[in-house]
mmCIF file of C-alpha atoms in Angstrom:
data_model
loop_
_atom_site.group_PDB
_atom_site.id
_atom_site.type_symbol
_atom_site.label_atom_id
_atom_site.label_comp_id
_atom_site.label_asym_id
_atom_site.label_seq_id
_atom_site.Cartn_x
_atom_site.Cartn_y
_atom_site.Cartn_z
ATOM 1 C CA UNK A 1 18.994 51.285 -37.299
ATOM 2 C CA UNK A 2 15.950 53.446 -36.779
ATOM 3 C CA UNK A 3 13.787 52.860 -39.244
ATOM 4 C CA UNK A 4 10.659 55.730 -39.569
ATOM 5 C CA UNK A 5 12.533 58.162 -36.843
ATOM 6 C CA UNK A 6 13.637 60.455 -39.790
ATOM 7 C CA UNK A 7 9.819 61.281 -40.206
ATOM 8 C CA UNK A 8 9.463 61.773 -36.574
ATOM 9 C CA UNK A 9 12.831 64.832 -36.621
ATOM 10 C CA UNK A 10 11.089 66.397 -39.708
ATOM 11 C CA UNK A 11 7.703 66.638 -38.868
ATOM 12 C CA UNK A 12 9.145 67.702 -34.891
ATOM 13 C CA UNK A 13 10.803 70.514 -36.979
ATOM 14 C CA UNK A 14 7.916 72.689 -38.311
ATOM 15 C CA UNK A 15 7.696 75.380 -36.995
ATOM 16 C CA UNK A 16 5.634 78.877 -38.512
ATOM 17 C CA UNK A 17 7.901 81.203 -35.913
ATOM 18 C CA UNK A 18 11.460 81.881 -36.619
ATOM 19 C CA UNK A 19 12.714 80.314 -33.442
ATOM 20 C CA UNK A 20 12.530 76.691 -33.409
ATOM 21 C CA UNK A 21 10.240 74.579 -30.742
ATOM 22 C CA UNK A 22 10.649 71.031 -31.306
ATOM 23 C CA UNK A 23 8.735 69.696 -27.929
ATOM 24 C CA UNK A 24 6.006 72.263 -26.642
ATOM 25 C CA UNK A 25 5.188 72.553 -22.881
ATOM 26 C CA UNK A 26 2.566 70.595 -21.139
ATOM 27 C CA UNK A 27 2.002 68.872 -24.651
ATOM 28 C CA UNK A 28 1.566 64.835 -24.769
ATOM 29 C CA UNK A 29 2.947 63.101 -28.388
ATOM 30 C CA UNK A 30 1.935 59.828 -29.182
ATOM 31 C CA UNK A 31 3.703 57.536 -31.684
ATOM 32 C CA UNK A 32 4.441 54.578 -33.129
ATOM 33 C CA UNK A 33 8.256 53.464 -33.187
ATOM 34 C CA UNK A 34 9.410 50.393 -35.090
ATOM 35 C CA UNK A 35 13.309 49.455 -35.345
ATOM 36 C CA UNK A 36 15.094 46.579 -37.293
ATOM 37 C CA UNK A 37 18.235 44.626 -36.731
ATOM 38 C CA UNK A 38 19.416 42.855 -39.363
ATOM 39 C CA UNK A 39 23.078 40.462 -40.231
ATOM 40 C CA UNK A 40 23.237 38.271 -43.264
ATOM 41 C CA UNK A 41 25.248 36.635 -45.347
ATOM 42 C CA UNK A 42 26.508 37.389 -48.811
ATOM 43 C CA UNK A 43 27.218 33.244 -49.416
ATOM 44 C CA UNK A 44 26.148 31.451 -52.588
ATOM 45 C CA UNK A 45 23.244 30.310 -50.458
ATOM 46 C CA UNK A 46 22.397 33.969 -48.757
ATOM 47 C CA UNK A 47 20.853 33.658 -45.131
ATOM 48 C CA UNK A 48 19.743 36.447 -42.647
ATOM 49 C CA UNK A 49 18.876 36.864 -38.887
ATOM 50 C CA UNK A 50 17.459 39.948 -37.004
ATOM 51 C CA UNK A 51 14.439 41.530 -35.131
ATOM 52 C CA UNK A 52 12.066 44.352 -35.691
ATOM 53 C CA UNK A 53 10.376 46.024 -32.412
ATOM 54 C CA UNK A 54 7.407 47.593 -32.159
ATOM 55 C CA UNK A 55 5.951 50.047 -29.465
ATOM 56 C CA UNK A 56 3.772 53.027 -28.715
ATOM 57 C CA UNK A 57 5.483 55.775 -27.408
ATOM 58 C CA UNK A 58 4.105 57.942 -25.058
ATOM 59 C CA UNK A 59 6.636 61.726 -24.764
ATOM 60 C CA UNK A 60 4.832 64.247 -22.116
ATOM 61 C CA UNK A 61 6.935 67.468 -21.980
ATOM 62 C CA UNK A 62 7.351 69.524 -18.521
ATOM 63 C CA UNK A 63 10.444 72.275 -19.505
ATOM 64 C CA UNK A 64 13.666 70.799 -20.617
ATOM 65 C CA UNK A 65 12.175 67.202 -19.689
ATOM 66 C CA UNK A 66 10.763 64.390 -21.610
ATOM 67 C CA UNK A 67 8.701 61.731 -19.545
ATOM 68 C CA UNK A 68 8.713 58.413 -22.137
ATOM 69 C CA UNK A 69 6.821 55.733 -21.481
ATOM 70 C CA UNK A 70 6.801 52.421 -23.711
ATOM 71 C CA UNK A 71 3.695 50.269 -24.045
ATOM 72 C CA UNK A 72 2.389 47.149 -26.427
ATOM 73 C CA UNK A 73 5.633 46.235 -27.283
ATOM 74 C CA UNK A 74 6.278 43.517 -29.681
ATOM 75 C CA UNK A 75 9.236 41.887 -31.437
ATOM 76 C CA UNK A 76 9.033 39.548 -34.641
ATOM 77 C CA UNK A 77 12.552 37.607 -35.288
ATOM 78 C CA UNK A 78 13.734 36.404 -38.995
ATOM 79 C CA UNK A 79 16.313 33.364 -39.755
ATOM 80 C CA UNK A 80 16.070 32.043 -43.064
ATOM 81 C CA UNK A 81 17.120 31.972 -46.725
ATOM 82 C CA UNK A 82 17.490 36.042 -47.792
ATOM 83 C CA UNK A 83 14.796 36.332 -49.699
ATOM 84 C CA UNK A 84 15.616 37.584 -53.403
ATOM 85 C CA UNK A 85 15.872 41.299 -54.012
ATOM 86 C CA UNK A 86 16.590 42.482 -50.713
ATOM 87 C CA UNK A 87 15.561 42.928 -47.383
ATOM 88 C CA UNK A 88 13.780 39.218 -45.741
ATOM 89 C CA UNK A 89 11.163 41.288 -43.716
ATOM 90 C CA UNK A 90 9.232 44.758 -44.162
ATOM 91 C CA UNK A 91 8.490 47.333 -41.817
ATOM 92 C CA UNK A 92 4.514 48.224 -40.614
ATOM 93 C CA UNK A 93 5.022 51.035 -42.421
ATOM 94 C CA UNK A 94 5.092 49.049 -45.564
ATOM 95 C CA UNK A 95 1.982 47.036 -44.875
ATOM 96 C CA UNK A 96 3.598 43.621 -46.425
ATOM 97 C CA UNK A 97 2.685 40.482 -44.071
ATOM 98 C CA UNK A 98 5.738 38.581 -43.837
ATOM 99 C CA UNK A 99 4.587 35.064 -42.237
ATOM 100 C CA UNK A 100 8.206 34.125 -41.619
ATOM 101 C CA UNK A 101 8.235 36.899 -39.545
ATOM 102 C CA UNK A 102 5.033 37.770 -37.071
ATOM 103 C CA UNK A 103 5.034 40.331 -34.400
ATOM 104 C CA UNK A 104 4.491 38.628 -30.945
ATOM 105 C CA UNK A 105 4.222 40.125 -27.575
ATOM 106 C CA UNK A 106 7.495 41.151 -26.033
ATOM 107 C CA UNK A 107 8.458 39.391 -22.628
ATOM 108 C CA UNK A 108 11.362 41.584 -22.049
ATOM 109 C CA UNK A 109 13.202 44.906 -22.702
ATOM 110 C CA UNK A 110 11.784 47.713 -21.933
ATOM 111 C CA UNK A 111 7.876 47.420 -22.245
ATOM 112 C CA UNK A 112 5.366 48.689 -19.749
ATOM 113 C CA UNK A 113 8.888 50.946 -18.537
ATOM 114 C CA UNK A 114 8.706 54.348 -17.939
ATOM 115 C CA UNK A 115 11.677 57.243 -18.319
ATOM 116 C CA UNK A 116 12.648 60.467 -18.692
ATOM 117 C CA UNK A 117 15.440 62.596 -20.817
ATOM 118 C CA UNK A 118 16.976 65.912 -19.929
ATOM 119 C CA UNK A 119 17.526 68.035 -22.799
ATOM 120 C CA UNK A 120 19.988 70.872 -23.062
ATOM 121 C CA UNK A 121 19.760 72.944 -26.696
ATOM 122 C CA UNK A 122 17.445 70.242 -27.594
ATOM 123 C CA UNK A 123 20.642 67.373 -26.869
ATOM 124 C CA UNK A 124 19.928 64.325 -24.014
ATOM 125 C CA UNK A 125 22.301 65.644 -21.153
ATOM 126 C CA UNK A 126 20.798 63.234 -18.539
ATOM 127 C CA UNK A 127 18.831 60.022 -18.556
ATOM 128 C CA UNK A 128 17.087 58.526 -15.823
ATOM 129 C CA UNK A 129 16.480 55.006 -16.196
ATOM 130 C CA UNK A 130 14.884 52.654 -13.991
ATOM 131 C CA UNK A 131 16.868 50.558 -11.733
ATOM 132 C CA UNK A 132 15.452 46.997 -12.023
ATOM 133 C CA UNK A 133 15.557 47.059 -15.806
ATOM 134 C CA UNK A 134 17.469 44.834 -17.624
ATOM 135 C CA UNK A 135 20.342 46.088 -19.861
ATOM 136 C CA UNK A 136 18.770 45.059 -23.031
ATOM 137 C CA UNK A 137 15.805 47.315 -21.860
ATOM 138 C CA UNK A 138 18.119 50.120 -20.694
ATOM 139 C CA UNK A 139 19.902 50.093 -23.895
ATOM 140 C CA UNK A 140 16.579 50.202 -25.844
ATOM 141 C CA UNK A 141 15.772 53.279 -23.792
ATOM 142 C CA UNK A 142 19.057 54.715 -24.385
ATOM 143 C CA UNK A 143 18.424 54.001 -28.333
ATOM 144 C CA UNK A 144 14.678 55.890 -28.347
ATOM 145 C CA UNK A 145 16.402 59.225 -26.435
ATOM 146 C CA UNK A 146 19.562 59.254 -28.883
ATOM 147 C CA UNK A 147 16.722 59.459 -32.064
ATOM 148 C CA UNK A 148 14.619 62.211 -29.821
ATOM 149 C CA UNK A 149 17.020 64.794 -29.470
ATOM 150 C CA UNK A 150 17.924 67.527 -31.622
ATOM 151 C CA UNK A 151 20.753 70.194 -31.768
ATOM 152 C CA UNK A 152 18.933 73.410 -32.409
ATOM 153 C CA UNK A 153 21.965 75.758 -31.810
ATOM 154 C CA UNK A 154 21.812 76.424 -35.771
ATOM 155 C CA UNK A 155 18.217 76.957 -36.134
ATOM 156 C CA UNK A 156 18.921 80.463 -37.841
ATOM 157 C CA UNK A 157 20.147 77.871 -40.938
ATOM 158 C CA UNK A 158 17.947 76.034 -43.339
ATOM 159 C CA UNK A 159 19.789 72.756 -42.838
ATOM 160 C CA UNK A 160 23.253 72.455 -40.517
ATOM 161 C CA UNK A 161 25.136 69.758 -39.571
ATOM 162 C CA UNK A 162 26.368 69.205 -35.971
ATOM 163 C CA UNK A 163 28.460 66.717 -34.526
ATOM 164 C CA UNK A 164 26.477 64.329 -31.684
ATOM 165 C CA UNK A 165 27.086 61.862 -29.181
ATOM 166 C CA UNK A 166 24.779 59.152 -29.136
ATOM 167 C CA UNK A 167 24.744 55.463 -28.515
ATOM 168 C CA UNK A 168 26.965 54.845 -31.703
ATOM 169 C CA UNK A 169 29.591 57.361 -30.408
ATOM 170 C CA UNK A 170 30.321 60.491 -32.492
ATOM 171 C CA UNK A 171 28.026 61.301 -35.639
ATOM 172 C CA UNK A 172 27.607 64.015 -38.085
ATOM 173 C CA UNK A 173 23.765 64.682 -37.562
ATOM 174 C CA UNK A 174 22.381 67.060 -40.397
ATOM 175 C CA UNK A 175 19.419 68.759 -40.211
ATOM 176 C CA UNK A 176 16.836 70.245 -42.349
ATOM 177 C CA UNK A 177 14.511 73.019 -40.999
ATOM 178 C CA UNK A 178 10.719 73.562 -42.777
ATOM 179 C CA UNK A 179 8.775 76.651 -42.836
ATOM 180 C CA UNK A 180 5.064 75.594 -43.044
#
């Protein structure tokens, strides 16, 4: 689960022309993408496991292509008691300090990695990954370019819903478009 890429679509989606332009050419966007995984256990004695990752994303845009690259990236892993109330870690975005749970350089996956994303009606219709990456890593990748695209055959609509194929197979994606 993406945690924080919701923000990232919306704000991508104001536009003050009636023709949507989600990625503008020769522009650079910078941004900071953090993702949980999380599996407990519902037992008398609740326990969880999971990771968050952390990255700056780099997106330069030439055309219909997206150049990503993925720096500082860090991973924090949880497995304890689930902690009452909820969730046994919080986001970056939610400025709690979890010491059970401390962000540490990542050694793998897909850090210091650069790739790109060929878009078609703002969809991923190719990927070009690099070679010697691990599949953890190209799997990440694969992840980041499923939350960067966006169907804008319906951009005449104030919100739509289309059918996508990402990493998790089929999904109903809606959409809300913003007039600033």
């Amino acid at each position: 689960m993406m945690k924080g890429s919701t923000g990232l679509i919306v704000v991508l989606c104001l536009s003050t022309t009636s023709s949507i332009s989600v990625w503008e050419e020769g522009k650079e966007y910078h941004f900071l993408e953090e993702s949980a995984v999380h599996v407990g256990t519902n037992d008398l004695d609740s326990s969880a496991s999971g990771m968050r990752m952390m990255s700056d994303v780099r997106i330069q845009v030439a055309g219909n292509k997206l150049v990503v690259s993925i720096d500082n990236m860090q991973e924090a892993h949880y497995s304890h008691s689930f902690p009452q109330g909820g969730w046994p870690y919080m986001l970056m975005q939610e400025k709690v300090k979890d010491p059970k749970s401390k962000y540490i350089p990542s050694v793998g996956y897909e850090n210091g990695n650069t790739f790109s994303i060929m878009l078609e009606d703002g969809l991923v219709s190719n990927i070009e990954l690099p070679e010697d990456l691990s599949v953890n890593g190209k799997n990440m990748m694969r992840a980041l370019a499923s939350i960067l695209q966006m169907d804008i055959t319906g951009h005449e609509m104030e919100m739509w819903t289309r059918k996508e194929r990402s990493i998790h197979g089929e999904c109903d994606v809606e959409y809300a478009f913003l007039k600033s």
